[in-house]
Coordinates of N, CA and C in Angstrom, one line a residue:
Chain A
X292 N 0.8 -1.2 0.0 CA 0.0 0.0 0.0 C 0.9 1.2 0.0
X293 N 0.4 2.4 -0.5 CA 1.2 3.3 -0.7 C 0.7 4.1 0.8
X294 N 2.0 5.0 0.9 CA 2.0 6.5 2.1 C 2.9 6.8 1.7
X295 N 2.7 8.2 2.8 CA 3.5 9.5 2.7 C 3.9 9.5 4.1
X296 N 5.1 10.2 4.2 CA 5.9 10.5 5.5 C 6.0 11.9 5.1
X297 N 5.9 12.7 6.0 CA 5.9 14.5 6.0 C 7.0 14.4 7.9
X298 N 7.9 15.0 7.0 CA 9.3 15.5 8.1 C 8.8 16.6 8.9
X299 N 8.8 16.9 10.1 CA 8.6 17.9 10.8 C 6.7 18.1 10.7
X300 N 6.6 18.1 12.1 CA 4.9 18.3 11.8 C 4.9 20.0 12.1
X301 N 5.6 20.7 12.6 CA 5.6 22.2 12.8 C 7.2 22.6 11.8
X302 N 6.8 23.6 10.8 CA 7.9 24.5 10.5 C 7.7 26.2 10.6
X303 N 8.6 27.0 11.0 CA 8.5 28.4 10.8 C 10.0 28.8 10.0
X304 N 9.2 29.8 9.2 CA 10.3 30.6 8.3 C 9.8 32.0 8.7
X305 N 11.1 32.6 8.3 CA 11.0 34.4 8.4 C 10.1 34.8 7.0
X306 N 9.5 35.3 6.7 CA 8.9 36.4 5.8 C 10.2 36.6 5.1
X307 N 9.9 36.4 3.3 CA 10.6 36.4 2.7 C 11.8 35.3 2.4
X308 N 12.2 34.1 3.6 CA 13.0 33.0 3.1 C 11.9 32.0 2.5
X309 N 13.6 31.1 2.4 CA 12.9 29.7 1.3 C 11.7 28.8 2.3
X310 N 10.9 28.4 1.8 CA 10.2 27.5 2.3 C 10.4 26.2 2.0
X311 N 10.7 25.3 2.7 CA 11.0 23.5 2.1 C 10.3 22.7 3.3
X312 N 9.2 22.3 2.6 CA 8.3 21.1 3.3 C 8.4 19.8 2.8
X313 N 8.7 18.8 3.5 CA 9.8 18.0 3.1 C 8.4 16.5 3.3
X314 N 8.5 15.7 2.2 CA 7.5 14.9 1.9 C 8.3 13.4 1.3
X315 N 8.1 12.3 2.2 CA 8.7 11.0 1.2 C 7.8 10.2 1.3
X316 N 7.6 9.5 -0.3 CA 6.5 8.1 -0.4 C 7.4 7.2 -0.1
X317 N 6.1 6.2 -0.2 CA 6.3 4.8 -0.1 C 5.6 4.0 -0.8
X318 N 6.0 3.5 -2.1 CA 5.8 3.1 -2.8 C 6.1 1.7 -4.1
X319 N 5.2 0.5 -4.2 CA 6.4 -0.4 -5.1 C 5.8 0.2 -6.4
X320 N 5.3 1.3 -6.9 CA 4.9 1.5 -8.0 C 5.0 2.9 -8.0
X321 N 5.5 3.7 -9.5 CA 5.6 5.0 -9.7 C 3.8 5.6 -9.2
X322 N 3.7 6.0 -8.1 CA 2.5 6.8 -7.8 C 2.3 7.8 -8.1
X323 N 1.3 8.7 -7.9 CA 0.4 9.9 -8.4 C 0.9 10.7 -7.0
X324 N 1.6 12.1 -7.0 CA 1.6 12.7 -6.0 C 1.1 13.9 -6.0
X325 N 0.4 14.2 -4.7 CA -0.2 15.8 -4.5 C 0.1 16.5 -3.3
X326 N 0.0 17.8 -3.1 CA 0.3 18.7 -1.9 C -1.2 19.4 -2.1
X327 N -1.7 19.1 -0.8 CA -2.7 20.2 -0.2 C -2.5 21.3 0.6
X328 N -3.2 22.3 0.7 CA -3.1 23.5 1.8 C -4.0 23.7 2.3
X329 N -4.2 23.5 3.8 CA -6.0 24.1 4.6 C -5.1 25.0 5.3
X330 N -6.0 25.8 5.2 CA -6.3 27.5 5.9 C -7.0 27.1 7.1
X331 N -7.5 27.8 8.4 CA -7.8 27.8 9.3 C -9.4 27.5 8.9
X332 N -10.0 26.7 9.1 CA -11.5 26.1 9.2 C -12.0 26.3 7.8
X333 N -10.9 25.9 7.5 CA -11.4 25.4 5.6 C -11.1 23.9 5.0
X334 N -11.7 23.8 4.4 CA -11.2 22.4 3.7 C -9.9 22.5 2.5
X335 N -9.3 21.4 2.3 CA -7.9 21.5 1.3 C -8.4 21.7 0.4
X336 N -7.0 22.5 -0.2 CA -7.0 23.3 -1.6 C -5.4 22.5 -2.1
X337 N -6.0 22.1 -3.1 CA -5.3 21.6 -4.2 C -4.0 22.5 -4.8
X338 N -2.8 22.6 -4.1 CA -1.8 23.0 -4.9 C -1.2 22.9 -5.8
X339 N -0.7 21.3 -6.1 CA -0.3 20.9 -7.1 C -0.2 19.2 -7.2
X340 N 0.2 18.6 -8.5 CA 0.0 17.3 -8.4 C 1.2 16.6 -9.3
X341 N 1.8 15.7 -9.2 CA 2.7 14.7 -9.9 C 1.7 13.9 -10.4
X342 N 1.6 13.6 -11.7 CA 1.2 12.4 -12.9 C 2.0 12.2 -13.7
X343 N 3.5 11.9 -13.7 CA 4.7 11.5 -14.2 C 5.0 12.1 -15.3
X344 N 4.3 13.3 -15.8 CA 4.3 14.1 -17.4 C 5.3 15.3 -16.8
X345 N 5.8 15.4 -16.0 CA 7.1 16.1 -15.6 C 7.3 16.1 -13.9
X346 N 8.6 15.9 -13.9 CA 9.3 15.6 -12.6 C 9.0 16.8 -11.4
X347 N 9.2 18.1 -12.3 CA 9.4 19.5 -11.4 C 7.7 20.4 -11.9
X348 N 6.9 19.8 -11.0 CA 5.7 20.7 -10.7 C 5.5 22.2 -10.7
X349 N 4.6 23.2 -11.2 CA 4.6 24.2 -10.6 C 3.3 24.3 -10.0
X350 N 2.6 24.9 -8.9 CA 1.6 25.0 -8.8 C 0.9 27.0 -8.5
X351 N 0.0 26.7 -7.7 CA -0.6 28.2 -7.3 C 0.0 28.4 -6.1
X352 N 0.0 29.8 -6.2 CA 0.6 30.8 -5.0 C 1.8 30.6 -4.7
X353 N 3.0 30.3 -6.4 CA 4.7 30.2 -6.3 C 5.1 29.0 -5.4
X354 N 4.3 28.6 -5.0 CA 4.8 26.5 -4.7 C 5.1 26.0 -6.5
X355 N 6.2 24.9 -5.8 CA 6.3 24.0 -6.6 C 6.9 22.9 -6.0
X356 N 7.2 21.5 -6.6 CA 7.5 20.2 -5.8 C 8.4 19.7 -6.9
X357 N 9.5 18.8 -6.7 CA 10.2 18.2 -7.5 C 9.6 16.8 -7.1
X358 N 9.5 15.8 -7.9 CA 9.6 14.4 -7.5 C 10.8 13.7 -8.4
X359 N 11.6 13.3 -7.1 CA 13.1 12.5 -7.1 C 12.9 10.9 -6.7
X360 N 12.9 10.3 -8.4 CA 12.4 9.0 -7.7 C 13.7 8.2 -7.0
X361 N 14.9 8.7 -7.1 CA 15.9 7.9 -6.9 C 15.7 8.2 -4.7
X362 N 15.1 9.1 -4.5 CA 15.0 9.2 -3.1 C 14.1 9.3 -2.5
X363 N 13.0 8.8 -3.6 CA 11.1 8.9 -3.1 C 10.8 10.0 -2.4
X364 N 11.1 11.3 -2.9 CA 10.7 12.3 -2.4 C 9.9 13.1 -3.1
X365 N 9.2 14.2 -2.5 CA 8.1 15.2 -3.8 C 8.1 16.4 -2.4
X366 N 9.4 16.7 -2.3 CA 9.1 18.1 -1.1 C 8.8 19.2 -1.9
X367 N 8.1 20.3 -1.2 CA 7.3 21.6 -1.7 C 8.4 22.7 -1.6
X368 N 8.3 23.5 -2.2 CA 9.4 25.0 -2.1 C 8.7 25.9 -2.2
X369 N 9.2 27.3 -1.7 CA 8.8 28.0 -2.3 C 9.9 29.0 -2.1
X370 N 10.3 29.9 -2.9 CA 11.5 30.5 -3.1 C 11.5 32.0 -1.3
X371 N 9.9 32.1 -1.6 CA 9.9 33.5 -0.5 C 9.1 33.4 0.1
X372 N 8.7 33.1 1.0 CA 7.8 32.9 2.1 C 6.4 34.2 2.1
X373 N 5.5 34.5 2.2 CA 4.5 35.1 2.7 C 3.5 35.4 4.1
X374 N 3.1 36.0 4.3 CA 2.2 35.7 5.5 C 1.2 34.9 5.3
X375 N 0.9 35.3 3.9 CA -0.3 34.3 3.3 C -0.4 32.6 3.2
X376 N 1.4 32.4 3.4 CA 1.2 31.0 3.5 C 1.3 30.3 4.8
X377 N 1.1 30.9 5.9 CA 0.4 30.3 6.8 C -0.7 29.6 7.4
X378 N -0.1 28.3 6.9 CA -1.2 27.2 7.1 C -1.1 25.9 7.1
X379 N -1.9 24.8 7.2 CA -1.3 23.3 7.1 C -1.1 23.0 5.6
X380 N -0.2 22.1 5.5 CA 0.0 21.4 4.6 C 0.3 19.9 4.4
X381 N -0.5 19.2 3.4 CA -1.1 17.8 3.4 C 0.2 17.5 2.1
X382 N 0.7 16.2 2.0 CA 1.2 16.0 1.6 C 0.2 14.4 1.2
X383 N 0.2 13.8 0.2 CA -1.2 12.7 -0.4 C -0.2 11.7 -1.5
X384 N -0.6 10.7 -1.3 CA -0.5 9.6 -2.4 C -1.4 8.9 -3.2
X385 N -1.3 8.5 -4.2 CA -2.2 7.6 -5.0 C -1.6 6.8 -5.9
X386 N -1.9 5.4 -5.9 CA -1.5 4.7 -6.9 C -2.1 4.7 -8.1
X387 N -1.1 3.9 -8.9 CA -1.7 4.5 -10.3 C -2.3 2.9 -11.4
X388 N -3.2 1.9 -10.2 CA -3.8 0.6 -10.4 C -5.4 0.9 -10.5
X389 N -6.0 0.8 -11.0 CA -7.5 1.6 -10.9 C -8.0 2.2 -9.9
X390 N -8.5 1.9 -9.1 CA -9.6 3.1 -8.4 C -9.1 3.0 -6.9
X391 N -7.7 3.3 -6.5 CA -6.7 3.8 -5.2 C -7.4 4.5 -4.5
X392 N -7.0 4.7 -3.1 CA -7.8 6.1 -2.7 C -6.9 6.9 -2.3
X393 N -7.0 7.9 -2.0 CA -5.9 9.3 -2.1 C -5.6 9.1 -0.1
X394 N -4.3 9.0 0.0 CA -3.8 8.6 1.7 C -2.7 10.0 1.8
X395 N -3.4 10.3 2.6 CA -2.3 11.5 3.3 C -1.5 11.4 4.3
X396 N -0.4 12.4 4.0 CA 0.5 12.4 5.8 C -0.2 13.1 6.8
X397 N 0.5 13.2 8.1 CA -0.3 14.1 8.7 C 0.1 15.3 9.0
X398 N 0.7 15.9 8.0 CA 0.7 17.5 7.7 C 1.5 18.1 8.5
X399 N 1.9 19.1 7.4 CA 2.6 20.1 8.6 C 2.1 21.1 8.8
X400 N 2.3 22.2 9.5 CA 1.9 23.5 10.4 C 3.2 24.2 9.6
X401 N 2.9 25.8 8.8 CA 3.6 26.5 8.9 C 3.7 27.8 9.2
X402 N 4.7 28.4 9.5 CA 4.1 29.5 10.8 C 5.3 30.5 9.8
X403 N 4.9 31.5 9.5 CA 5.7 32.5 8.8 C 6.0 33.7 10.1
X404 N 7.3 33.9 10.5 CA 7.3 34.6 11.0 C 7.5 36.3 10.7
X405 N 6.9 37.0 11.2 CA 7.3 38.7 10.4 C 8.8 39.5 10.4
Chain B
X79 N -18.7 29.2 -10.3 CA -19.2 27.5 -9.6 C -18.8 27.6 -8.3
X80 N -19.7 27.2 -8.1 CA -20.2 26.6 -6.6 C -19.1 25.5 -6.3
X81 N -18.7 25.9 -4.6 CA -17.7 24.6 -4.1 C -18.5 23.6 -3.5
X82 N -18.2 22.6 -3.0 CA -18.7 21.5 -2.1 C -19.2 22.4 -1.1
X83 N -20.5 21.9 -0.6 CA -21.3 22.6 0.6 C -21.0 21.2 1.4
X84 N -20.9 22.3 2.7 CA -21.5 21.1 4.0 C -22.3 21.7 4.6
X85 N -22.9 20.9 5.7 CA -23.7 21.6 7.1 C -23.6 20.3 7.8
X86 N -24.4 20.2 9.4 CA -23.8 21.7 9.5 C -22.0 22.3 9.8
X87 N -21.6 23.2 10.3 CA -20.0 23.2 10.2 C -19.8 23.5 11.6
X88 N -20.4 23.2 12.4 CA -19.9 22.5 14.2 C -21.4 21.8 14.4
X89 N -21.2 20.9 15.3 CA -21.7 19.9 16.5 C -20.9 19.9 17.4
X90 N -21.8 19.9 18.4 CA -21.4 19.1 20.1 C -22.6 18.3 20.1
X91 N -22.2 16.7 20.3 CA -23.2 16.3 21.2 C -22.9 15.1 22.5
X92 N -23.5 14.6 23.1 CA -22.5 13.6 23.8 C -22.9 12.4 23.0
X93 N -21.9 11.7 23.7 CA -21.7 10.2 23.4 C -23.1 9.4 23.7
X94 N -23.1 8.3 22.8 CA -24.2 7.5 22.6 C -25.3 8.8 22.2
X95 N -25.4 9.8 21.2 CA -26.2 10.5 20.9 C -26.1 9.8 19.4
X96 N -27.1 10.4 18.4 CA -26.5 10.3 17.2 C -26.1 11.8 16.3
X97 N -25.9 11.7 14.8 CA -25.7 13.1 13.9 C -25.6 12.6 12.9
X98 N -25.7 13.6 12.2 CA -25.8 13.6 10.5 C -25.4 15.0 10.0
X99 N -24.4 14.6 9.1 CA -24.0 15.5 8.1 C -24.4 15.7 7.3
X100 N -24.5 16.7 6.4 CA -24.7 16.3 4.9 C -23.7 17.3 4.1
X101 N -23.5 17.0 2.3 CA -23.0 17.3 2.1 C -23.3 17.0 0.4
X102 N -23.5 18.5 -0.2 CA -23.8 19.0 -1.4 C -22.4 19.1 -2.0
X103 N -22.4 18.0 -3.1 CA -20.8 18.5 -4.1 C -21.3 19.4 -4.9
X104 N -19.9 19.5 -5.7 CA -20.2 20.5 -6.9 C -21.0 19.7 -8.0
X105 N -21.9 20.7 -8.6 CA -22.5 20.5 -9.6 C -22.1 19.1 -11.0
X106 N -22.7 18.0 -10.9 CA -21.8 17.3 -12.3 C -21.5 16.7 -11.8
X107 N -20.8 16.6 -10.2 CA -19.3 15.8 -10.2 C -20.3 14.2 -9.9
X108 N -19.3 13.3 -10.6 CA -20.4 11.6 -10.4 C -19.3 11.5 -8.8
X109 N -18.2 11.5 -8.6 CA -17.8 10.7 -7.6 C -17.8 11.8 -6.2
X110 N -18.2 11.2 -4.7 CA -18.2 11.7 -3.8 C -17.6 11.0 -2.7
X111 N -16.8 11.8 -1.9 CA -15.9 10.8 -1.0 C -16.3 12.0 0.0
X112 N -16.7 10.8 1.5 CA -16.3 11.5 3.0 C -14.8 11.1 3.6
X113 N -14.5 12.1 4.2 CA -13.3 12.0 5.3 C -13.1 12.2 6.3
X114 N -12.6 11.5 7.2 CA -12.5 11.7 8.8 C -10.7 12.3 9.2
X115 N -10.9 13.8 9.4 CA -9.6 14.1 9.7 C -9.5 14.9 11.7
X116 N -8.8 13.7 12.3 CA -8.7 13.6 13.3 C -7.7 14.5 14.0
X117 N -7.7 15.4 14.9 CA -6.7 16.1 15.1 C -5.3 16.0 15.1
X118 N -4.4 16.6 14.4 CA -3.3 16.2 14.0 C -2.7 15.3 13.4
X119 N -3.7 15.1 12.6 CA -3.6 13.6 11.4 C -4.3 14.3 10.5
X120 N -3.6 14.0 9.1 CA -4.1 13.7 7.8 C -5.5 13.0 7.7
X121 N -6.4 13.9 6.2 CA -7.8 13.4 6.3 C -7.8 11.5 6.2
X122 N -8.7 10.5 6.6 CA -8.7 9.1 6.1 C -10.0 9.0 5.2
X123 N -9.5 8.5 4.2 CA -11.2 8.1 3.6 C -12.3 7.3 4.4
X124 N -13.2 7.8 4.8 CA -14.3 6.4 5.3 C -15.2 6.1 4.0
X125 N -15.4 6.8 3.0 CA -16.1 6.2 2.5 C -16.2 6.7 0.7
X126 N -16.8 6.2 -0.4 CA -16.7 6.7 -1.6 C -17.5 6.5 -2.5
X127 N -18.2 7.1 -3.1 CA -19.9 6.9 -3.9 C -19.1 7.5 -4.7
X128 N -19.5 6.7 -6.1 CA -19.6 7.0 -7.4 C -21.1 7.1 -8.0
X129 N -21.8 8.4 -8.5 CA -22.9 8.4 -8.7 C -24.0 8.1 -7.3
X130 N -24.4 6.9 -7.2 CA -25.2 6.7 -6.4 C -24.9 5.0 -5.1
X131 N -24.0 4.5 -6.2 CA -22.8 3.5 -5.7 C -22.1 3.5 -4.9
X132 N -22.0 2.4 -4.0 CA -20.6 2.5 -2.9 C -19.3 1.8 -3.7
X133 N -18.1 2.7 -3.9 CA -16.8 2.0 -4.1 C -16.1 1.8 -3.0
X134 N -16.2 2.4 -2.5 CA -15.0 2.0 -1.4 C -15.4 2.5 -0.3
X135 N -15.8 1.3 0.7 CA -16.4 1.9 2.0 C -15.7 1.2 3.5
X136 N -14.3 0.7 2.7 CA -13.1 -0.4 3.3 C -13.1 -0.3 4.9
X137 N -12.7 1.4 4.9 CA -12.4 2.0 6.8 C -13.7 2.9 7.1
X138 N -14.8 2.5 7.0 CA -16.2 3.0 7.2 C -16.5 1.7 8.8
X139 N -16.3 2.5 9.4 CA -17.0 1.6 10.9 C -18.5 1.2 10.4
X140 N -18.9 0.2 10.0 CA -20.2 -0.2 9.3 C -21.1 -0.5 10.9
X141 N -20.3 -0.6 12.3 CA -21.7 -0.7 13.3 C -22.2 0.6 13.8
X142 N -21.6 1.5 13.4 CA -21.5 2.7 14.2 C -22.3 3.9 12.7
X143 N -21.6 3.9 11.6 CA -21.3 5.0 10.9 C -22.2 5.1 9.5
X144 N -22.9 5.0 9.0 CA -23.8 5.0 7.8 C -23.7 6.0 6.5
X145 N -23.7 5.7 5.6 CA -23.8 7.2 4.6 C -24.6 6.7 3.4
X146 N -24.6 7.8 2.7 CA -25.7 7.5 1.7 C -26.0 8.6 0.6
X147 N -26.3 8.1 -0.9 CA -26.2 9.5 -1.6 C -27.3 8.9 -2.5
X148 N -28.3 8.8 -2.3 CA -29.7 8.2 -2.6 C -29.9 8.5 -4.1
X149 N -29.5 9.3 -4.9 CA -30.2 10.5 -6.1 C -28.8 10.2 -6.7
X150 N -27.7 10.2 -6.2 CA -26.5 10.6 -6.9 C -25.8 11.9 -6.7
X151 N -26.5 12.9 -5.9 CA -26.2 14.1 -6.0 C -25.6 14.4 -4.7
X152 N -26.6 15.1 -3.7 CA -25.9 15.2 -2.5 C -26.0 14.0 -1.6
X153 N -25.3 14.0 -0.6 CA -24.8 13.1 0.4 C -25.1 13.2 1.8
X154 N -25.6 12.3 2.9 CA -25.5 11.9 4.3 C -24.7 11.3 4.8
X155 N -24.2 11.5 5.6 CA -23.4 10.4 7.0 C -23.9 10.5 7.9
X156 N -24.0 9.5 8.6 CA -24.6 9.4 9.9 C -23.8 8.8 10.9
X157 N -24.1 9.5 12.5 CA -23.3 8.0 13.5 C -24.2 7.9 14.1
X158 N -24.1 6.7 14.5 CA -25.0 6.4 15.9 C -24.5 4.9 16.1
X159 N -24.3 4.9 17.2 CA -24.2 6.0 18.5 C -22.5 6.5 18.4
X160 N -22.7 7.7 18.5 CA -21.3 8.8 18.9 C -20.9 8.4 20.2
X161 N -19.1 7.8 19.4 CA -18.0 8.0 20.6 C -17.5 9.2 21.0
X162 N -17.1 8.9 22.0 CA -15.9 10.0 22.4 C -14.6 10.1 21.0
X163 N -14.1 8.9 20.3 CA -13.2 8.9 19.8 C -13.4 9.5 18.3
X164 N -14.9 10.0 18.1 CA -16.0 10.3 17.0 C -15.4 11.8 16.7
X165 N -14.7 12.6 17.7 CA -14.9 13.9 17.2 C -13.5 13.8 16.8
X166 N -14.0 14.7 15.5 CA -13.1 15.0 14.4 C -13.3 15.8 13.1
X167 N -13.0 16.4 12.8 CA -13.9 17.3 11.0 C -14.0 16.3 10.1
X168 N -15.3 16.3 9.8 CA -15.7 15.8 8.8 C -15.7 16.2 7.3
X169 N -14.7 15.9 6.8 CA -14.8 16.6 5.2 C -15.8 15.9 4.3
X170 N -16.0 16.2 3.2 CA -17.2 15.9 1.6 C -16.2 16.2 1.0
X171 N -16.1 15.8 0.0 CA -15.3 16.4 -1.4 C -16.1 15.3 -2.4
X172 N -15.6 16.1 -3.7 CA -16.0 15.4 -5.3 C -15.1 15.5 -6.0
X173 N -15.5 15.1 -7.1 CA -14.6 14.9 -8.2 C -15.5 14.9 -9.1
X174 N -14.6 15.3 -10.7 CA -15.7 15.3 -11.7 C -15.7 13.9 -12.7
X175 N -14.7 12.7 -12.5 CA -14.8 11.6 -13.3 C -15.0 10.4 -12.7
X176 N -15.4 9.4 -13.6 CA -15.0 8.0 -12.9 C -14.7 7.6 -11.6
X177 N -14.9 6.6 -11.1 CA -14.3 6.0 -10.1 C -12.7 5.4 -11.3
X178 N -11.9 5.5 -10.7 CA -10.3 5.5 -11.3 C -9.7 6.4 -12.1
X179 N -10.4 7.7 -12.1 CA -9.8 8.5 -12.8 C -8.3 8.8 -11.8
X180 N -7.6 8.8 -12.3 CA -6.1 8.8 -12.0 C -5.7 9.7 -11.1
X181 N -5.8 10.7 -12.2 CA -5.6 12.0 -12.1 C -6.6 13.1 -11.9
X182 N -7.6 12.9 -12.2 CA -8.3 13.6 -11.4 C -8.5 14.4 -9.9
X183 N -8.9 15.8 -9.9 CA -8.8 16.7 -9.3 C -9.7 16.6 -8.1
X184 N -9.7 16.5 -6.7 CA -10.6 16.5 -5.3 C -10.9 17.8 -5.0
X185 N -11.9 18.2 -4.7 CA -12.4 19.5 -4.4 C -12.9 19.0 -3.1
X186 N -12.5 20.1 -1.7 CA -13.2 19.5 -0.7 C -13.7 20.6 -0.4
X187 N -14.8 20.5 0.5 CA -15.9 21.2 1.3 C -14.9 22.0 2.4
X188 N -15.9 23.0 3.4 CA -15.2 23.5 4.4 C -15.3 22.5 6.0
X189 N -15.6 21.7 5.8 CA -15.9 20.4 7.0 C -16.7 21.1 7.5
X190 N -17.3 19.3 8.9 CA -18.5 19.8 9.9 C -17.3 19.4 11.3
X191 N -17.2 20.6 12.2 CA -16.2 19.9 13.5 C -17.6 19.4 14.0
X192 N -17.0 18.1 14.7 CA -17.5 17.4 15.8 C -16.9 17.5 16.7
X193 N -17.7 18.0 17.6 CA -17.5 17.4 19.6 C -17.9 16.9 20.8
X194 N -17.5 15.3 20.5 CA -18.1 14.2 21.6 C -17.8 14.5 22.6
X195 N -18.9 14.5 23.6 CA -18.7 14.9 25.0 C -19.2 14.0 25.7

C-alpha cells in the first residue's frame, strides 16, 4: 500500500526566506503525487500534483515540488515565504492501479514569522 | 461554480447520541468521498460513492457510521451511536470523473467539527 511521511509536523520561516516542506512516499509502483493546503477552518485546496508528465511541478501561489524517484521524495518550495502562506500542509499519495484512494501524511503546520 | 457545501459546520453532542451531516458536491461531479480528519492527522477516507454507488467503503466503521447518496447528487453520513473517539472534522469532497480517474482533481468542502462529550 502506498503513504507519505511529512518531516517535521511544525515549520517556521521568516517572511521572505525559502520554504521547504519536506515529503517522502512509499511506494512499489511509480505513484500519483499531491500537496494540499488548509487555511484555518477550511477544507484542502489543491496546490499541485505529480502524474509522471514532468518531474518538477509548478503549482498556485509560487509553490512548486520536485519528485526524485531515486530518493522517493516530492518536497514543496517555495522561493519567499508570505504571511499568506500560513497554514497546514497535506502531503497525499495515489497509486496508479485503478480506483486507489488518495492517503495522506499528517501534515505540517507553517508558521511564517514577520 | 459553486464549491462543495456542508452543514452543519460545528456539532457538540455527547456520546451514545446520534448526527448527521450532509454534504452537497459540486454541480456534475459523479464521484463523492467522506473523510474523517482527526486532530493532527491527515484526512482518512471512510467512505466513496460514485454516482449513487458505494466504491469504497473499506475504513467506514459499518456498526457505528452510515452514509448514503440516494439521487446521486448530494450526500449523508450518519453516526450512531457517537464516541468519544468520533470527534473530528468531517470533510465531503468530489470529483468530476469516474471511479479511477487517475488524475483527477478533489475539491473539498469547508468540513463539519464534531465534539463528543
Amino acid at each position: 500500500a502506498q503513504s507519505v511521511t511529512q518531516l517535521g509536523s511544525h515549520v517556521s520561516v521568516s517572511e521572505g526566506a525559502l520554504v521547504l516542506l519536506r515529503c517522502n512516499y512509499s511506494s512499489s509502483v511509480p505513484p500519483y503525487l499531491f500537496w494540499y493546503v488548509q487555511y484555518p477552518n477550511q477544507g484542502l485546496q489543491l496546490l499541485l500534483k505529480y502524474t509522471s508528465a514532468a518531474t518538477l511541478v509548478k503549482g498556485i501561489n509560487g509553490f512548486e515540488a520536485e519528485f526524485k524517484k531515486s530518493e522517493t521524495s516530492f518536497h514543496l518550495t517555495k522561493p519567499s515565504a508570505h504571511m499568506s502562506d500560513a497554514a497546514e500542509y497535506f502531503c497525499a499519495v495515489k497509486g496508479n492501479f485503478g480506483n486507489e484512494k488518495l492517503t495522506f501524511g499528517t501534515g505540517t503546520r507553517l508558521t511564517i514569522i514577520p | 461554480e459553486a464549491g462543495v457545501a456542508q452543514s452543519p459546520r460545528y456539532k457538540i453532542i455527547e456520546k451514545r447520541q446520534s448526527v448527521a451531516f450532509w454534504c452537497n458536491p459540486i454541480s456534475g461531479h459523479a464521484t463523492l468521498y467522506w473523510y474523517q480528519q482527526i486532530l493532527g492527522q491527515g484526512p482518512k477516507l471512510l467512505i466513496q460513492f460514485q454516482n449513487n454507488g458505494v466504491v469504497d467503503d473499506s475504513q467506514l466503521p459499518k456498526d457505528r457510521f452510515s452514509a448514503e447518496r440516494l439521487k446521486g447528487v448530494d450526500s449523508t453520513l450518519k453516526i450512531q451511536p457517537a464516541k468519544l473517539e468520533d470527534s473530528a472534522v468531517y470533510l465531503c469532497a468530489s470529483s468530476s470523473g469516474t471511479s479511477g480517474g487517475l488524475q483527477e482533481t478533489q475539491y473539498f468542502g469547508p468540513g463539519t467539527r464534531l465534539l463528543v462529550l
